[in-house]
Coordinates of C-alpha atoms in Angstrom, one line a residue:
X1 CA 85.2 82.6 111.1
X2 CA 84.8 86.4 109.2
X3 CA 87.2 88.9 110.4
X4 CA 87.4 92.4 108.8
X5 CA 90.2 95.2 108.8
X6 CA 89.0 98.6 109.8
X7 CA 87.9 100.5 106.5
X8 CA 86.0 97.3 104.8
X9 CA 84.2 96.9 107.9
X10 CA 80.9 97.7 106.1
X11 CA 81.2 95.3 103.7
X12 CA 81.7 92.4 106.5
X13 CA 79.5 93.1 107.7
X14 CA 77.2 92.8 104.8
X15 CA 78.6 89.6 104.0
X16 CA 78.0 88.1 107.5
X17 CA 74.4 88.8 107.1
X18 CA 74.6 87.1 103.9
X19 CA 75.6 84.0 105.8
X20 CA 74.4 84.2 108.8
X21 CA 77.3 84.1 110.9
X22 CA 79.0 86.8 113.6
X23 CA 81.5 88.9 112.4
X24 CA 84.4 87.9 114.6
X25 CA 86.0 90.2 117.1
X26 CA 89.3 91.9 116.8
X27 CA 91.1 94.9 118.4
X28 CA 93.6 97.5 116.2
X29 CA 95.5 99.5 118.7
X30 CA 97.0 102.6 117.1
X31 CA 100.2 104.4 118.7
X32 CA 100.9 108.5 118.4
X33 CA 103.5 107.8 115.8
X34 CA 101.0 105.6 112.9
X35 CA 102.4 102.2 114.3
X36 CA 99.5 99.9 114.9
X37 CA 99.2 96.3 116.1
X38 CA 96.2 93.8 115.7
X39 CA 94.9 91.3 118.1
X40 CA 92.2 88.7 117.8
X41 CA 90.3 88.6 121.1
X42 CA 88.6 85.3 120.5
X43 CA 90.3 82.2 119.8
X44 CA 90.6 81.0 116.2
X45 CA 93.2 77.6 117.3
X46 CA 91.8 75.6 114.1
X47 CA 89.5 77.8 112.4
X48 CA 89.4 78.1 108.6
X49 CA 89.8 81.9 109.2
X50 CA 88.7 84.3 106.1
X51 CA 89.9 88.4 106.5
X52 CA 87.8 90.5 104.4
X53 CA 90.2 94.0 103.6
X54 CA 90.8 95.8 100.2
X55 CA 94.5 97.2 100.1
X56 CA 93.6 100.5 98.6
X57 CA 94.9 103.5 99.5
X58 CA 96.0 104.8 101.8
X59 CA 99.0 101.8 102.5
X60 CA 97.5 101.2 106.1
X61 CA 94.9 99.1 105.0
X62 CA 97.8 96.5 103.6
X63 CA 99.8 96.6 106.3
X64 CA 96.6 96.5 108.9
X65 CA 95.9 92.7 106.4
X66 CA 99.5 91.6 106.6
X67 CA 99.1 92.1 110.5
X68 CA 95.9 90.1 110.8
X69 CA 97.6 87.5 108.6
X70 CA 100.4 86.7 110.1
X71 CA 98.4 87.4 113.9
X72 CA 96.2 84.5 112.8
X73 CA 99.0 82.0 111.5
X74 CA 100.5 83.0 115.1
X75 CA 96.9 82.1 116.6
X76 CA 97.1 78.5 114.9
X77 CA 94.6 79.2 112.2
X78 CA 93.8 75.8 110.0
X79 CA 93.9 78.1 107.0
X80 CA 93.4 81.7 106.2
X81 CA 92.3 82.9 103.2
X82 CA 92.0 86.9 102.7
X83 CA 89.1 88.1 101.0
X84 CA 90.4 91.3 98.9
X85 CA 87.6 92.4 96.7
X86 CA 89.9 95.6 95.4
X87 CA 93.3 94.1 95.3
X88 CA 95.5 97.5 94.9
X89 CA 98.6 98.3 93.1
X90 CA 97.4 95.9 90.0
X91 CA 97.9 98.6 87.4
X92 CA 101.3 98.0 88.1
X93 CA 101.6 94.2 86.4
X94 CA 104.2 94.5 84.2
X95 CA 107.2 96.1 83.1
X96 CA 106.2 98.7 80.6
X97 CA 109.2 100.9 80.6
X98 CA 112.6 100.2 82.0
X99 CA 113.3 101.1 85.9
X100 CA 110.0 100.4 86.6
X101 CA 108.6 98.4 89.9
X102 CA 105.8 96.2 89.4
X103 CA 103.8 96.9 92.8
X104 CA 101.3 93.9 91.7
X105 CA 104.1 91.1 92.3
X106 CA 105.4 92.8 95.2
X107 CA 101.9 93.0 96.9
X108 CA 101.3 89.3 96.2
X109 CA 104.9 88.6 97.1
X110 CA 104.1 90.0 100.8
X111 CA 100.6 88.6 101.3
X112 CA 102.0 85.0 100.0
X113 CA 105.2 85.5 103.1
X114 CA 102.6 86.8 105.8
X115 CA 100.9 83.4 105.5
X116 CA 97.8 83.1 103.4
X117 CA 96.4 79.8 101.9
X118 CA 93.9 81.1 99.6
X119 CA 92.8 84.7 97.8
X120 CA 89.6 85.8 97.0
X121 CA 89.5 89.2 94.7
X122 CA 87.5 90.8 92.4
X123 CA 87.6 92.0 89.1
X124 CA 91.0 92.3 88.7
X125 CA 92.8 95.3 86.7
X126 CA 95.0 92.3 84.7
X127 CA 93.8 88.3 84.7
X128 CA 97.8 87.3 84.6
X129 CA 98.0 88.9 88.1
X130 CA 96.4 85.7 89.2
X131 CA 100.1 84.1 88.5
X132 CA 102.0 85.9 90.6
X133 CA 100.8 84.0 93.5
X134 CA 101.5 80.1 94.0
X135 CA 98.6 79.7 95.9
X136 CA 94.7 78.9 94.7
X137 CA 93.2 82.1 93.8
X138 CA 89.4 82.6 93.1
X139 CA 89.0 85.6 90.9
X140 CA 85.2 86.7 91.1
X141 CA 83.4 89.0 88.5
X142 CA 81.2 91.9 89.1
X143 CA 79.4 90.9 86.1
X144 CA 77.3 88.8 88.3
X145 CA 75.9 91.5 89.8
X146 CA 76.1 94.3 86.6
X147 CA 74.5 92.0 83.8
X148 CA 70.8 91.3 85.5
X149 CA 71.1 95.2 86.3
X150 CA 71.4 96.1 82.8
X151 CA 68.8 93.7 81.9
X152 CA 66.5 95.3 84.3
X153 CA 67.3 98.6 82.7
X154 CA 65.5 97.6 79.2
X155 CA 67.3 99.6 76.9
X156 CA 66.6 99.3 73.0
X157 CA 69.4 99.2 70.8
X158 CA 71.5 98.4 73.3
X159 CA 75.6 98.4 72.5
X160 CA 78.4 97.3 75.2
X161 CA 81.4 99.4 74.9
X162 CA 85.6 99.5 76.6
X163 CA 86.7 102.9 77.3
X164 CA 90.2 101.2 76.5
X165 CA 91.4 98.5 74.2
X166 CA 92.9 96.6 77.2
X167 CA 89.4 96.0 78.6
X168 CA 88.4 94.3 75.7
X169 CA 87.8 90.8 76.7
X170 CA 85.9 92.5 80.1
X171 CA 83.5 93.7 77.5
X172 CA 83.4 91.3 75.2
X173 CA 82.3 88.8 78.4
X174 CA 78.9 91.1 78.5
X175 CA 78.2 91.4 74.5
X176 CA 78.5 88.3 74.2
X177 CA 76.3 87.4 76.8
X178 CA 73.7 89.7 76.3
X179 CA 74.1 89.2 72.2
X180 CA 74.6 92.7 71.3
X181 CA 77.1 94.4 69.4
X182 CA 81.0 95.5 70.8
X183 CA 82.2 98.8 70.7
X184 CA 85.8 99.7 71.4
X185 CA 87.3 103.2 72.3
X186 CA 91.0 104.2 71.6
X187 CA 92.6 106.5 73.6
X188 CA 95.9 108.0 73.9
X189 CA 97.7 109.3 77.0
X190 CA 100.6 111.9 77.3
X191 CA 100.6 111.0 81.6
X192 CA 99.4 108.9 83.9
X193 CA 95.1 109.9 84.8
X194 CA 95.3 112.6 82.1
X195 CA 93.7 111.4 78.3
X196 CA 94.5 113.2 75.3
X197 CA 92.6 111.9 72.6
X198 CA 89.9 109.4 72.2
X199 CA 88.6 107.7 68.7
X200 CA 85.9 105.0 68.9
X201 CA 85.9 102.1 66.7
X202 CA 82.5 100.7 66.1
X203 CA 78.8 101.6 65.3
X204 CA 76.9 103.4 68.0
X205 CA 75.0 105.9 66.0
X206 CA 71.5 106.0 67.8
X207 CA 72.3 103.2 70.0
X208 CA 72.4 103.5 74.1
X209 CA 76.2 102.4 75.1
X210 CA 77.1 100.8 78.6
X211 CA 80.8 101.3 79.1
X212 CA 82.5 98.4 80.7
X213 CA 85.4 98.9 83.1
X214 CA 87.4 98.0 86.5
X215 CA 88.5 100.8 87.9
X216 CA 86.8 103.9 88.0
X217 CA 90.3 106.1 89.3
X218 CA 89.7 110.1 88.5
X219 CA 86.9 109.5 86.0
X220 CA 88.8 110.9 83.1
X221 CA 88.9 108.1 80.4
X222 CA 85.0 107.1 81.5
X223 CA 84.0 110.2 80.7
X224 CA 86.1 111.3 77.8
X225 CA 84.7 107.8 76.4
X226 CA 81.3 109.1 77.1
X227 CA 81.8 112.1 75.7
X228 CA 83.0 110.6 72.3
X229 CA 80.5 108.0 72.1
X230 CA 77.7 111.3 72.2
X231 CA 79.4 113.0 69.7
X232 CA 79.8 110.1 67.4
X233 CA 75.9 109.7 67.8
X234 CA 75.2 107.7 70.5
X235 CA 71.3 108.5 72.1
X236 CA 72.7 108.1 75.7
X237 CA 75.6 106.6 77.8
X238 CA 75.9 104.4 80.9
X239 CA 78.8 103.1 82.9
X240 CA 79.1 99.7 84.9
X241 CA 82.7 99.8 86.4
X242 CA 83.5 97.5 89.6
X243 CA 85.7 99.1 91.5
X244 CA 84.6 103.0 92.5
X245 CA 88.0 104.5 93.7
X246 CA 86.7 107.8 93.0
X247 CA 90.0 110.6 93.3
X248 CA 89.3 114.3 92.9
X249 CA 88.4 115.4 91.0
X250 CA 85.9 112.6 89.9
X251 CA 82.9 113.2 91.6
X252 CA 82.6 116.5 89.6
X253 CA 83.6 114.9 86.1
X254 CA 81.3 112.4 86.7
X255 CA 78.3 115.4 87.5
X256 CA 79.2 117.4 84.5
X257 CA 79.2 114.5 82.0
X258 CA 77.3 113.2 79.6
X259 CA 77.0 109.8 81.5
X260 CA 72.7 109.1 82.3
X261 CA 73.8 107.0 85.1
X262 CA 77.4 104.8 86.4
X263 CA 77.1 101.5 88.3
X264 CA 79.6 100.3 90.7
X265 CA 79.9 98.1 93.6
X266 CA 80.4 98.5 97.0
X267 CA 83.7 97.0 96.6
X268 CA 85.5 100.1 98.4
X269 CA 83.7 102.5 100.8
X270 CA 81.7 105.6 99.0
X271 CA 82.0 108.9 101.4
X272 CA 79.3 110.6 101.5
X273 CA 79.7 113.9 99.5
X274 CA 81.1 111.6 96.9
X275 CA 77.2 109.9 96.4
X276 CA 75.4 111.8 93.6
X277 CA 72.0 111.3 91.6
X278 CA 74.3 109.5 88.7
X279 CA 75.7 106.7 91.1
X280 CA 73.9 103.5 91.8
X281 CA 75.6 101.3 94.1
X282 CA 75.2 97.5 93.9
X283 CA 76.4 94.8 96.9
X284 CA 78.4 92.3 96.3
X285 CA 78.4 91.3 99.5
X286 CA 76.0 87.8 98.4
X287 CA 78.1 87.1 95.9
X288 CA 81.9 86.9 97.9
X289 CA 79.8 85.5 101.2
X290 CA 78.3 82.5 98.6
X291 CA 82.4 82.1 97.3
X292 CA 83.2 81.7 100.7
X293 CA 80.5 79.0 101.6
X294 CA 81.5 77.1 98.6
X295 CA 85.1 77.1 99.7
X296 CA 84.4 76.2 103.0
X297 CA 82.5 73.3 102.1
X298 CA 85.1 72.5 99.2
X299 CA 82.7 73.1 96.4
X300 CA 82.8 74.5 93.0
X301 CA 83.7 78.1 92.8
X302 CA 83.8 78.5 89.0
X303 CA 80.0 77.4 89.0
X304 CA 79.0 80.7 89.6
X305 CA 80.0 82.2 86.6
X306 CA 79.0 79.1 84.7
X307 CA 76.1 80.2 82.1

């Protein structure tokens, strides 16, 4: 049985169709002050129950999962496993400076308490995330999706570049795939969303670059990378990032840039005056409703990926 929080909705929707199955029915009663409480109004005694709901922001759609997790434990699930194709607060994964929280742990910490038997997620910011839980995780990979799109897009002299160093194996995954060369580019920060300098490391000189990333947050590395991969030569650059978060002011960066085109997923809801001419948005609804077949019928997960 699928059940979906409010604001991934669309996407359960999606992946119901995908199996052909009835997206379950739930009620979310909301109070004057913010406080909310969730309900299931059919029963789910025994049910291998699976809760499709990013945590990004705002915080209500964590605390809305954590509701329906522990509502269904309370409802005598057989197992619930939350499907969280943005899992939130993972840029926080480690202690980089002292006094610091590390909102990834915490987040798994809560989710593992509420009750869950299983996570699905998606492209995760950091792999070692996947530890901080002591519970199976299936960590999925937009590159599924991205790789027969690029294909599609027949580009000559085709390069695969990181707009950071840290995304390096993410990108090295679709070079080596598609056998073409690996670009990386540098870049320093003074704060948090703001890059000051960028230096690329690699040959791109007439070549058409696809920048590889997770997170697509204000835009401001993607399209500083872009804009450094032009000047160092480059005869046009695309993007293929998973997750599009999208914060002001991105939409504009992403108009004004250089990029010919950025790829994403529908991994988080798009508004509407956020969609441009430059955005293509591709489903990966298939992809987490075929992961959650093959766990239902205790199959292999990994042999999706397998090439």
């Amino acid at each position: 049985m699928v059940f979906s929080g409010t604001n991934s909705r669309y996407l359960a929707e999606k992946i119901c169709a995908s199996l052909n199955c009835p997206l379950g029915n739930m009620n979310i009663t909301h109070f004057a002050d913010g406080e909310f409480a969730v309900s299931y109004e059919e029963s789910i005694r025994g049910a291998h129950v699976f809760l499709v709901q990013s945590t990004f922001p705002n915080s209500d759609n964590l605390m809305e999962l954590l509701l329906m997790i522990d509502a269904a434990k309370r409802a005598s699930a057989k197992s619930v496993v939350a499907v969280i194709p943005y899992f939130g607060w993972a840029r926080q994964d480690r202690k980089d400076k002292p006094r610091v929280s590390i909102g990834a742990k915490l987040v798994a910490d809560l989710l593992s308490v509420a009750g869950i038997d299983r996570l699905i997620t998606m492209d995760l910011h950091a792999d070692q995330i996947q530890g901080f839980f002591n519970i199976p995780v299936d960590h999925l990979y937009a590159s599924a999706v991205f790789l027969p799109y690029i294909q599609s897009l027949q580009l000559e002299n085709l390069v695969i570049a990181t707009p950071d160093v840290g995304g390096s194996k993410r990108a090295s995954t679709f070079s080596k795939y598609l056998g073409v060369p690996l670009v990386l580019c540098n870049k320093s920060r003074e704060k948090a969303n703001e890059v000051a300098s960028m230096q690329i490391i690699g040959d791109v000189e007439g070549k058409n670059v696809v920048l590889i990333d997770d997170i697509v947050d204000t835009a401001g590395s993607l399209c500083e990378g872009a804009k450094a991969l032009m000047e160092y030569g480059a005869a046009g650059v695309y993007a293929a990032v998973c997750h599009p978060v999208l914060t002001n002011p991105a939409t504009e960066r992403i108009k004004e840039s250089v990029l010919k085109e950025l790829v994403v997923t529908n991994s988080l809801p798009i508004e509407k005056e956020k969609m441009q001419d430059k955005l293509t948005v591709l489903s990966v609804a298939p992809l987490l409703g075929e992961a959650i077949l093959r766990i239902f019928h205790d199959a292999s997960v990994s042999a999706l990926f397998d090439k």
